[in-house]
Amino acid sequence: MVEESVMEVCIFFLCAMIPLPGIAASVHQVKAFLDHSAYLSCYFPNSQKIDVKDLIVFWQKGSQKVLHEVYYGQEKHENLSPEYINRTKVDKDKWILQLLNAGIEDEGHYECIVQHKKKGPPEVIHKSECSLHITANYSQPEIERLHTEELKPNGYLNLSCSSTGGYPEPQEMTWLISRENTTRRHTPHMDVSQDAVTKLYNVTSKLNIPVPTNSLTNISCLLHLKEQLGSLVSATLVIEIQEKETEEVKTNFFVPLIAVAVLVTLLLGFVILKNRNILSTNQI
């Protein structure tokens, strides 16, 4: 019985690598959250109402790693790849395989093949393929001020925006700067790093702009994800430098100039007055 199963597995792998006439070859896209279950459907309609005891059903990754095997109605474990042992459950009515605790290493191409036991070797009567994509949620982007000094007109605003622990790698990070009735977009370089163990991504973008003055300014950053996963937006940073503060700075700037001008005027007056006194003395 074991030898027969091994022989049928070999036939299965051979058939899996050869395109079969009349069997759909479209690849179904499957998405699953990290550490959650992934559902890999065999899309087997069983229109002929074949008894499960006459079927051999395999799910495999690539052409060598077997996830699950239903051998003439019974679960078999001899041919399973070690990383999938005790990680799968199958619904034999709908022929959907549940892969538990899906990880990033589980991403890839999967096949489900159904064989029918008639006379002679089992015949492949159905084949379906799917591609599994794992998603891990990024943290909400967070804006941080990189400068410690107080904001002043004619200075610069130095900010960073970061998001951590996500998958897959995001598309880009965009800054939105809104003041009055206008919004400007900035897309500076985004630094991306991947954890060697978890394979999750951390991203950071930096922004350096002149300090906005004389109006309320709202600054936020958006993390754009790939594969139609949408975007994440940070909390809004509000910057407001009042006009009176600007005037105060201007006043403080001109006060020394006024003092110097007054001092020069007094000195000139003293010199002129002294010269007049000298002239009057000479005339006498």
PDB file of C-alpha atoms in Angstrom:
ATOM      1  CA  MET A   1       0.000   0.000   0.000  1.00  0.00           C
ATOM      2  CA  VAL A   2       2.866   2.358   0.839  1.00  0.00           C
ATOM      3  CA  GLU A   3       4.685   1.474  -2.388  1.00  0.00           C
ATOM      4  CA  GLU A   4       1.497   2.180  -4.347  1.00  0.00           C
ATOM      5  CA  SER A   5       1.150   5.584  -2.628  1.00  0.00           C
ATOM      6  CA  VAL A   6       4.776   6.497  -3.430  1.00  0.00           C
ATOM      7  CA  MET A   7       4.285   5.475  -7.055  1.00  0.00           C
ATOM      8  CA  GLU A   8       1.156   7.611  -7.286  1.00  0.00           C
ATOM      9  CA  VAL A   9       2.996  10.550  -5.727  1.00  0.00           C
ATOM     10  CA  CYS A  10       5.663  10.243  -8.436  1.00  0.00           C
ATOM     11  CA  ILE A  11       2.961  10.163 -11.099  1.00  0.00           C
ATOM     12  CA  PHE A  12       1.384  13.196  -9.418  1.00  0.00           C
ATOM     13  CA  PHE A  13       4.578  15.260  -9.545  1.00  0.00           C
ATOM     14  CA  LEU A  14       5.149  14.310 -13.182  1.00  0.00           C
ATOM     15  CA  CYS A  15       1.636  15.381 -14.101  1.00  0.00           C
ATOM     16  CA  ALA A  16       1.996  18.600 -12.105  1.00  0.00           C
ATOM     17  CA  MET A  17       4.856  19.704 -14.315  1.00  0.00           C
ATOM     18  CA  ILE A  18       3.148  18.876 -17.644  1.00  0.00           C
ATOM     19  CA  PRO A  19       0.306  21.116 -18.953  1.00  0.00           C
ATOM     20  CA  LEU A  20      -2.849  19.048 -19.081  1.00  0.00           C
ATOM     21  CA  PRO A  21      -5.418  19.539 -21.874  1.00  0.00           C
ATOM     22  CA  GLY A  22      -8.834  20.671 -20.746  1.00  0.00           C
ATOM     23  CA  ILE A  23      -7.677  21.641 -17.233  1.00  0.00           C
ATOM     24  CA  ALA A  24      -7.771  25.331 -16.230  1.00  0.00           C
ATOM     25  CA  ALA A  25      -4.324  26.882 -15.762  1.00  0.00           C
ATOM     26  CA  SER A  26      -5.348  30.302 -14.436  1.00  0.00           C
ATOM     27  CA  VAL A  27      -3.589  31.397 -11.265  1.00  0.00           C
ATOM     28  CA  HIS A  28      -5.811  32.570  -8.400  1.00  0.00           C
ATOM     29  CA  GLN A  29      -4.461  35.329  -6.150  1.00  0.00           C
ATOM     30  CA  VAL A  30      -4.785  34.637  -2.424  1.00  0.00           C
ATOM     31  CA  LYS A  31      -4.003  37.115   0.366  1.00  0.00           C
ATOM     32  CA  ALA A  32      -3.583  36.388   4.057  1.00  0.00           C
ATOM     33  CA  PHE A  33      -2.519  38.361   7.117  1.00  0.00           C
ATOM     34  CA  LEU A  34       0.710  37.408   8.847  1.00  0.00           C
ATOM     35  CA  ASP A  35       0.204  34.698  11.526  1.00  0.00           C
ATOM     36  CA  HIS A  36      -3.405  34.162  10.389  1.00  0.00           C
ATOM     37  CA  SER A  37      -4.868  31.369   8.268  1.00  0.00           C
ATOM     38  CA  ALA A  38      -4.561  31.273   4.488  1.00  0.00           C
ATOM     39  CA  TYR A  39      -7.297  29.522   2.525  1.00  0.00           C
ATOM     40  CA  LEU A  40      -6.155  27.687  -0.605  1.00  0.00           C
ATOM     41  CA  SER A  41      -9.111  26.500  -2.629  1.00  0.00           C
ATOM     42  CA  CYS A  42      -8.833  23.595  -5.028  1.00  0.00           C
ATOM     43  CA  TYR A  43     -11.744  24.973  -7.087  1.00  0.00           C
ATOM     44  CA  PHE A  44     -12.817  21.375  -7.705  1.00  0.00           C
ATOM     45  CA  PRO A  45     -16.532  21.316  -8.662  1.00  0.00           C
ATOM     46  CA  ASN A  46     -16.767  17.483  -8.706  1.00  0.00           C
ATOM     47  CA  SER A  47     -19.583  17.694 -11.210  1.00  0.00           C
ATOM     48  CA  GLN A  48     -19.479  13.910 -11.672  1.00  0.00           C
ATOM     49  CA  LYS A  49     -20.140  13.403  -7.954  1.00  0.00           C
ATOM     50  CA  ILE A  50     -17.146  11.115  -7.596  1.00  0.00           C
ATOM     51  CA  ASP A  51     -16.875   9.485  -4.175  1.00  0.00           C
ATOM     52  CA  VAL A  52     -14.011  10.856  -2.101  1.00  0.00           C
ATOM     53  CA  LYS A  53     -12.856   7.272  -1.592  1.00  0.00           C
ATOM     54  CA  ASP A  54     -11.982   7.170  -5.285  1.00  0.00           C
ATOM     55  CA  LEU A  55      -9.924  10.369  -5.226  1.00  0.00           C
ATOM     56  CA  ILE A  56      -6.363  11.340  -4.404  1.00  0.00           C
ATOM     57  CA  VAL A  57      -6.000  15.079  -3.669  1.00  0.00           C
ATOM     58  CA  PHE A  58      -2.688  16.897  -3.174  1.00  0.00           C
ATOM     59  CA  TRP A  59      -1.792  20.468  -2.294  1.00  0.00           C
ATOM     60  CA  GLN A  60       1.818  21.331  -2.951  1.00  0.00           C
ATOM     61  CA  LYS A  61       4.150  24.329  -3.079  1.00  0.00           C
ATOM     62  CA  GLY A  62       6.285  24.389  -6.175  1.00  0.00           C
ATOM     63  CA  SER A  63       6.845  20.865  -7.422  1.00  0.00           C
ATOM     64  CA  GLN A  64       8.307  19.157  -4.368  1.00  0.00           C
ATOM     65  CA  LYS A  65       6.815  20.371  -1.061  1.00  0.00           C
ATOM     66  CA  VAL A  66       3.561  18.616  -0.186  1.00  0.00           C
ATOM     67  CA  LEU A  67       1.254  20.491   2.219  1.00  0.00           C
ATOM     68  CA  HIS A  68      -1.632  18.067   2.478  1.00  0.00           C
ATOM     69  CA  GLU A  69      -2.735  14.743   1.035  1.00  0.00           C
ATOM     70  CA  VAL A  70      -6.142  13.106   1.016  1.00  0.00           C
ATOM     71  CA  TYR A  71      -5.574   9.553  -0.116  1.00  0.00           C
ATOM     72  CA  TYR A  72      -8.817   7.801  -1.054  1.00  0.00           C
ATOM     73  CA  GLY A  73     -10.703   9.674   1.627  1.00  0.00           C
ATOM     74  CA  GLN A  74      -8.037   9.356   4.337  1.00  0.00           C
ATOM     75  CA  GLU A  75      -5.530  11.933   5.605  1.00  0.00           C
ATOM     76  CA  LYS A  76      -1.962  10.819   4.929  1.00  0.00           C
ATOM     77  CA  HIS A  77       1.173  12.340   6.451  1.00  0.00           C
ATOM     78  CA  GLU A  78       4.027  10.217   5.091  1.00  0.00           C
ATOM     79  CA  ASN A  79       4.707  12.478   2.109  1.00  0.00           C
ATOM     80  CA  LEU A  80       4.253  15.863   3.796  1.00  0.00           C
ATOM     81  CA  SER A  81       7.073  18.395   3.990  1.00  0.00           C
ATOM     82  CA  PRO A  82       8.135  18.870   7.647  1.00  0.00           C
ATOM     83  CA  GLU A  83       7.266  22.597   7.763  1.00  0.00           C
ATOM     84  CA  TYR A  84       3.603  21.855   7.011  1.00  0.00           C
ATOM     85  CA  ILE A  85       2.973  19.028   9.461  1.00  0.00           C
ATOM     86  CA  ASN A  86       0.064  19.895  11.826  1.00  0.00           C
ATOM     87  CA  ARG A  87      -0.447  23.219  10.014  1.00  0.00           C
ATOM     88  CA  THR A  88      -3.231  22.263   7.593  1.00  0.00           C
ATOM     89  CA  LYS A  89      -6.912  21.414   7.696  1.00  0.00           C
ATOM     90  CA  VAL A  90      -9.115  20.515   4.734  1.00  0.00           C
ATOM     91  CA  ASP A  91     -12.817  20.939   4.051  1.00  0.00           C
ATOM     92  CA  LYS A  92     -13.620  17.875   1.915  1.00  0.00           C
ATOM     93  CA  ASP A  93     -17.001  19.260   0.865  1.00  0.00           C
ATOM     94  CA  LYS A  94     -15.627  22.503  -0.601  1.00  0.00           C
ATOM     95  CA  TRP A  95     -12.049  21.276  -1.090  1.00  0.00           C
ATOM     96  CA  ILE A  96     -10.505  24.271   0.636  1.00  0.00           C
ATOM     97  CA  LEU A  97      -7.205  23.870   2.460  1.00  0.00           C
ATOM     98  CA  GLN A  98      -6.632  25.993   5.568  1.00  0.00           C
ATOM     99  CA  LEU A  99      -2.956  26.812   6.149  1.00  0.00           C
ATOM    100  CA  LEU A 100      -2.490  27.820   9.791  1.00  0.00           C
ATOM    101  CA  ASN A 101      -0.157  30.567  11.024  1.00  0.00           C
ATOM    102  CA  ALA A 102       0.835  31.717   7.572  1.00  0.00           C
ATOM    103  CA  GLY A 103       4.270  33.348   7.513  1.00  0.00           C
ATOM    104  CA  ILE A 104       6.227  35.361   4.994  1.00  0.00           C
ATOM    105  CA  GLU A 105       8.178  32.209   4.108  1.00  0.00           C
ATOM    106  CA  ASP A 106       4.849  30.673   2.978  1.00  0.00           C
ATOM    107  CA  GLU A 107       4.493  33.170   0.150  1.00  0.00           C
ATOM    108  CA  GLY A 108       4.684  31.534  -3.252  1.00  0.00           C
ATOM    109  CA  HIS A 109       3.007  29.406  -5.878  1.00  0.00           C
ATOM    110  CA  TYR A 110       0.701  26.536  -4.894  1.00  0.00           C
ATOM    111  CA  GLU A 111      -1.039  23.782  -6.819  1.00  0.00           C
ATOM    112  CA  CYS A 112      -3.922  21.468  -6.073  1.00  0.00           C
ATOM    113  CA  ILE A 113      -4.230  18.308  -8.135  1.00  0.00           C
ATOM    114  CA  VAL A 114      -7.053  15.785  -8.074  1.00  0.00           C
ATOM    115  CA  GLN A 115      -6.546  12.230  -9.291  1.00  0.00           C
ATOM    116  CA  HIS A 116      -9.278   9.710  -9.988  1.00  0.00           C
ATOM    117  CA  LYS A 117      -8.635   6.008  -9.393  1.00  0.00           C
ATOM    118  CA  LYS A 118     -10.070   4.001 -12.263  1.00  0.00           C
ATOM    119  CA  LYS A 119      -8.541   1.003 -13.951  1.00  0.00           C
ATOM    120  CA  GLY A 120      -4.789   1.284 -14.095  1.00  0.00           C
ATOM    121  CA  PRO A 121      -2.835   4.290 -12.783  1.00  0.00           C
ATOM    122  CA  PRO A 122      -4.788   7.219 -11.273  1.00  0.00           C
ATOM    123  CA  GLU A 123      -5.810   9.849 -13.822  1.00  0.00           C
ATOM    124  CA  VAL A 124      -5.463  13.580 -13.171  1.00  0.00           C
ATOM    125  CA  ILE A 125      -8.920  15.079 -13.625  1.00  0.00           C
ATOM    126  CA  HIS A 126      -8.444  18.525 -12.079  1.00  0.00           C
ATOM    127  CA  LYS A 127      -5.643  21.002 -11.453  1.00  0.00           C
ATOM    128  CA  SER A 128      -5.734  24.513  -9.991  1.00  0.00           C
ATOM    129  CA  GLU A 129      -3.020  27.029  -9.117  1.00  0.00           C
ATOM    130  CA  CYS A 130      -2.859  29.944  -6.710  1.00  0.00           C
ATOM    131  CA  SER A 131      -0.309  32.510  -5.610  1.00  0.00           C
ATOM    132  CA  LEU A 132      -0.200  33.336  -1.888  1.00  0.00           C
ATOM    133  CA  HIS A 133       0.651  36.872  -0.736  1.00  0.00           C
ATOM    134  CA  ILE A 134       1.235  37.693   2.947  1.00  0.00           C
ATOM    135  CA  THR A 135       0.339  41.072   4.437  1.00  0.00           C
ATOM    136  CA  ALA A 136       1.436  42.580   7.754  1.00  0.00           C
ATOM    137  CA  ASN A 137      -0.030  45.883   8.944  1.00  0.00           C
ATOM    138  CA  TYR A 138       2.330  48.838   9.232  1.00  0.00           C
ATOM    139  CA  SER A 139       2.112  51.055  12.287  1.00  0.00           C
ATOM    140  CA  GLN A 140       0.436  54.426  11.834  1.00  0.00           C
ATOM    141  CA  PRO A 141       3.023  56.843  10.400  1.00  0.00           C
ATOM    142  CA  GLU A 142       4.368  59.130  13.114  1.00  0.00           C
ATOM    143  CA  ILE A 143       5.911  62.569  12.615  1.00  0.00           C
ATOM    144  CA  GLU A 144       8.843  63.562  14.816  1.00  0.00           C
ATOM    145  CA  ARG A 145      10.634  66.906  15.130  1.00  0.00           C
ATOM    146  CA  LEU A 146      14.361  66.498  14.634  1.00  0.00           C
ATOM    147  CA  HIS A 147      15.248  69.959  15.964  1.00  0.00           C
ATOM    148  CA  THR A 148      15.245  70.973  19.619  1.00  0.00           C
ATOM    149  CA  GLU A 149      15.429  74.741  19.245  1.00  0.00           C
ATOM    150  CA  GLU A 150      12.329  76.923  19.189  1.00  0.00           C
ATOM    151  CA  LEU A 151      10.841  77.595  15.769  1.00  0.00           C
ATOM    152  CA  LYS A 152      11.594  81.075  14.449  1.00  0.00           C
ATOM    153  CA  PRO A 153      10.882  82.850  11.173  1.00  0.00           C
ATOM    154  CA  ASN A 154      13.657  82.519   8.593  1.00  0.00           C
ATOM    155  CA  GLY A 155      14.601  79.182  10.199  1.00  0.00           C
ATOM    156  CA  TYR A 156      14.047  75.621   8.963  1.00  0.00           C
ATOM    157  CA  LEU A 157      11.598  72.918   9.969  1.00  0.00           C
ATOM    158  CA  ASN A 158      13.339  69.523  10.172  1.00  0.00           C
ATOM    159  CA  LEU A 159      10.958  66.550  10.435  1.00  0.00           C
ATOM    160  CA  SER A 160      10.911  62.776  10.005  1.00  0.00           C
ATOM    161  CA  CYS A 161       7.999  60.391   9.443  1.00  0.00           C
ATOM    162  CA  SER A 162       8.325  56.688  10.318  1.00  0.00           C
ATOM    163  CA  SER A 163       6.276  53.505  10.118  1.00  0.00           C
ATOM    164  CA  THR A 164       7.350  50.050  11.278  1.00  0.00           C
ATOM    165  CA  GLY A 165       6.613  46.323  11.194  1.00  0.00           C
ATOM    166  CA  GLY A 166       4.854  45.981   7.840  1.00  0.00           C
ATOM    167  CA  TYR A 167       4.877  43.746   4.783  1.00  0.00           C
ATOM    168  CA  PRO A 168       5.243  43.866   1.798  1.00  0.00           C
ATOM    169  CA  GLU A 169       7.606  46.756   1.073  1.00  0.00           C
ATOM    170  CA  PRO A 170       5.559  49.954   0.585  1.00  0.00           C
ATOM    171  CA  GLN A 171       5.471  52.038  -2.558  1.00  0.00           C
ATOM    172  CA  GLU A 172       6.381  55.496  -1.254  1.00  0.00           C
ATOM    173  CA  MET A 173       5.853  58.064   1.510  1.00  0.00           C
ATOM    174  CA  THR A 174       4.378  61.467   0.695  1.00  0.00           C
ATOM    175  CA  TRP A 175       4.289  64.684   2.737  1.00  0.00           C
ATOM    176  CA  LEU A 176       1.259  66.984   2.535  1.00  0.00           C
ATOM    177  CA  ILE A 177       1.715  70.646   3.503  1.00  0.00           C
ATOM    178  CA  SER A 178      -1.550  72.600   3.665  1.00  0.00           C
ATOM    179  CA  ARG A 179      -1.867  76.318   4.330  1.00  0.00           C
ATOM    180  CA  GLU A 180      -4.758  78.626   3.576  1.00  0.00           C
ATOM    181  CA  ASN A 181      -6.407  77.109   0.473  1.00  0.00           C
ATOM    182  CA  THR A 182      -3.414  75.322  -1.025  1.00  0.00           C
ATOM    183  CA  THR A 183      -1.818  71.910  -0.486  1.00  0.00           C
ATOM    184  CA  ARG A 184       1.660  71.009  -1.651  1.00  0.00           C
ATOM    185  CA  ARG A 185       3.006  67.460  -1.971  1.00  0.00           C
ATOM    186  CA  HIS A 186       6.594  66.430  -1.297  1.00  0.00           C
ATOM    187  CA  THR A 187       7.956  62.953  -2.022  1.00  0.00           C
ATOM    188  CA  PRO A 188      11.541  62.863  -0.759  1.00  0.00           C
ATOM    189  CA  HIS A 189      13.674  59.731  -0.633  1.00  0.00           C
ATOM    190  CA  MET A 190      12.255  56.985   1.614  1.00  0.00           C
ATOM    191  CA  ASP A 191      14.724  54.925   3.671  1.00  0.00           C
ATOM    192  CA  VAL A 192      13.686  51.252   3.838  1.00  0.00           C
ATOM    193  CA  SER A 193      15.139  48.530   6.073  1.00  0.00           C
ATOM    194  CA  GLN A 194      14.104  44.894   6.492  1.00  0.00           C
ATOM    195  CA  ASP A 195      14.508  42.905   9.682  1.00  0.00           C
ATOM    196  CA  ALA A 196      16.757  39.906   9.058  1.00  0.00           C
ATOM    197  CA  VAL A 197      14.661  37.636  11.297  1.00  0.00           C
ATOM    198  CA  THR A 198      11.028  38.727  10.913  1.00  0.00           C
ATOM    199  CA  LYS A 199      11.417  39.958   7.291  1.00  0.00           C
ATOM    200  CA  LEU A 200       9.204  42.939   8.191  1.00  0.00           C
ATOM    201  CA  TYR A 201       9.940  46.414   6.831  1.00  0.00           C
ATOM    202  CA  ASN A 202      10.590  49.726   8.602  1.00  0.00           C
ATOM    203  CA  VAL A 203      10.411  52.959   6.607  1.00  0.00           C
ATOM    204  CA  THR A 204      11.413  56.585   7.269  1.00  0.00           C
ATOM    205  CA  SER A 205      11.172  59.799   5.266  1.00  0.00           C
ATOM    206  CA  LYS A 206      12.684  63.188   6.179  1.00  0.00           C
ATOM    207  CA  LEU A 207      11.482  66.688   5.351  1.00  0.00           C
ATOM    208  CA  ASN A 208      13.399  69.972   5.620  1.00  0.00           C
ATOM    209  CA  ILE A 209      11.527  73.163   4.700  1.00  0.00           C
ATOM    210  CA  PRO A 210      11.572  76.857   5.691  1.00  0.00           C
ATOM    211  CA  VAL A 211       9.482  77.631   8.764  1.00  0.00           C
ATOM    212  CA  PRO A 212       6.010  78.672   7.528  1.00  0.00           C
ATOM    213  CA  THR A 213       4.869  82.068   8.847  1.00  0.00           C
ATOM    214  CA  ASN A 214       1.806  84.311   8.899  1.00  0.00           C
ATOM    215  CA  SER A 215      -0.677  81.450   8.444  1.00  0.00           C
ATOM    216  CA  LEU A 216      -1.810  78.181  10.021  1.00  0.00           C
ATOM    217  CA  THR A 217       0.037  75.240   8.423  1.00  0.00           C
ATOM    218  CA  ASN A 218      -0.984  71.565   8.630  1.00  0.00           C
ATOM    219  CA  ILE A 219       1.622  68.919   7.899  1.00  0.00           C
ATOM    220  CA  SER A 220       0.962  65.188   7.529  1.00  0.00           C
ATOM    221  CA  CYS A 221       2.574  62.214   5.830  1.00  0.00           C
ATOM    222  CA  LEU A 222       1.005  59.330   3.896  1.00  0.00           C
ATOM    223  CA  LEU A 223       2.424  55.838   3.495  1.00  0.00           C
ATOM    224  CA  HIS A 224       1.321  54.366   0.170  1.00  0.00           C
ATOM    225  CA  LEU A 225       1.172  50.572   0.201  1.00  0.00           C
ATOM    226  CA  LYS A 226       1.441  48.243  -2.768  1.00  0.00           C
ATOM    227  CA  GLU A 227      -1.016  45.783  -4.271  1.00  0.00           C
ATOM    228  CA  GLN A 228      -4.095  47.953  -3.727  1.00  0.00           C
ATOM    229  CA  LEU A 229      -3.673  47.864   0.051  1.00  0.00           C
ATOM    230  CA  GLY A 230      -4.436  51.579   0.354  1.00  0.00           C
ATOM    231  CA  SER A 231      -2.596  54.214   2.382  1.00  0.00           C
ATOM    232  CA  LEU A 232      -1.907  55.078   6.003  1.00  0.00           C
ATOM    233  CA  VAL A 233      -1.915  58.687   7.212  1.00  0.00           C
ATOM    234  CA  SER A 234      -0.189  60.236  10.212  1.00  0.00           C
ATOM    235  CA  ALA A 235      -1.702  62.555  12.781  1.00  0.00           C
ATOM    236  CA  THR A 236      -1.537  66.172  11.607  1.00  0.00           C
ATOM    237  CA  LEU A 237       1.245  68.426  12.863  1.00  0.00           C
ATOM    238  CA  VAL A 238       0.003  72.019  13.222  1.00  0.00           C
ATOM    239  CA  ILE A 239       2.503  74.874  12.856  1.00  0.00           C
ATOM    240  CA  GLU A 240       1.434  78.447  13.578  1.00  0.00           C
ATOM    241  CA  ILE A 241       3.846  81.388  13.824  1.00  0.00           C
ATOM    242  CA  GLN A 242       1.804  84.516  14.539  1.00  0.00           C
ATOM    243  CA  GLU A 243       2.429  87.713  12.579  1.00  0.00           C
ATOM    244  CA  LYS A 244       3.185  89.647  15.786  1.00  0.00           C
ATOM    245  CA  GLU A 245       6.037  87.246  16.442  1.00  0.00           C
ATOM    246  CA  THR A 246       7.418  88.103  13.023  1.00  0.00           C
ATOM    247  CA  GLU A 247       7.075  91.831  13.758  1.00  0.00           C
ATOM    248  CA  GLU A 248       8.805  91.322  17.089  1.00  0.00           C
ATOM    249  CA  VAL A 249      11.715  89.656  15.366  1.00  0.00           C
ATOM    250  CA  LYS A 250      11.906  92.508  12.851  1.00  0.00           C
ATOM    251  CA  THR A 251      11.791  95.058  15.698  1.00  0.00           C
ATOM    252  CA  ASN A 252      14.504  93.235  17.578  1.00  0.00           C
ATOM    253  CA  PHE A 253      16.565  93.190  14.408  1.00  0.00           C
ATOM    254  CA  PHE A 254      16.241  96.960  13.812  1.00  0.00           C
ATOM    255  CA  VAL A 255      16.735  98.122  17.430  1.00  0.00           C
ATOM    256  CA  PRO A 256      20.545  97.767  17.291  1.00  0.00           C
ATOM    257  CA  LEU A 257      20.600  99.610  13.955  1.00  0.00           C
ATOM    258  CA  ILE A 258      18.607 102.516  15.427  1.00  0.00           C
ATOM    259  CA  ALA A 259      20.917 102.692  18.443  1.00  0.00           C
ATOM    260  CA  VAL A 260      23.969 102.822  16.180  1.00  0.00           C
ATOM    261  CA  ALA A 261      22.361 105.580  14.053  1.00  0.00           C
ATOM    262  CA  VAL A 262      21.578 107.660  17.153  1.00  0.00           C
ATOM    263  CA  LEU A 263      25.119 107.192  18.441  1.00  0.00           C
ATOM    264  CA  VAL A 264      26.614 108.265  15.076  1.00  0.00           C
ATOM    265  CA  THR A 265      24.325 111.312  14.991  1.00  0.00           C
ATOM    266  CA  LEU A 266      25.418 112.365  18.484  1.00  0.00           C
ATOM    267  CA  LEU A 267      29.075 111.952  17.618  1.00  0.00           C
ATOM    268  CA  LEU A 268      28.668 113.989  14.440  1.00  0.00           C
ATOM    269  CA  GLY A 269      26.850 116.688  16.412  1.00  0.00           C
ATOM    270  CA  PHE A 270      29.624 116.755  18.994  1.00  0.00           C
ATOM    271  CA  VAL A 271      32.294 117.044  16.296  1.00  0.00           C
ATOM    272  CA  ILE A 272      30.450 119.840  14.501  1.00  0.00           C
ATOM    273  CA  LEU A 273      29.903 121.721  17.757  1.00  0.00           C
ATOM    274  CA  LYS A 274      33.558 121.343  18.707  1.00  0.00           C
ATOM    275  CA  ASN A 275      34.671 122.633  15.304  1.00  0.00           C
ATOM    276  CA  ARG A 276      32.443 125.675  15.695  1.00  0.00           C
ATOM    277  CA  ASN A 277      33.956 126.428  19.104  1.00  0.00           C
ATOM    278  CA  ILE A 278      37.455 126.208  17.626  1.00  0.00           C
ATOM    279  CA  LEU A 279      36.530 128.600  14.801  1.00  0.00           C
ATOM    280  CA  SER A 280      35.038 131.110  17.251  1.00  0.00           C
ATOM    281  CA  THR A 281      38.192 131.051  19.379  1.00  0.00           C
ATOM    282  CA  ASN A 282      40.443 131.652  16.355  1.00  0.00           C
ATOM    283  CA  GLN A 283      38.348 134.627  15.218  1.00  0.00           C
ATOM    284  CA  ILE A 284      38.760 136.294  18.612  1.00  0.00           C
TER     285      ILE A 284
END
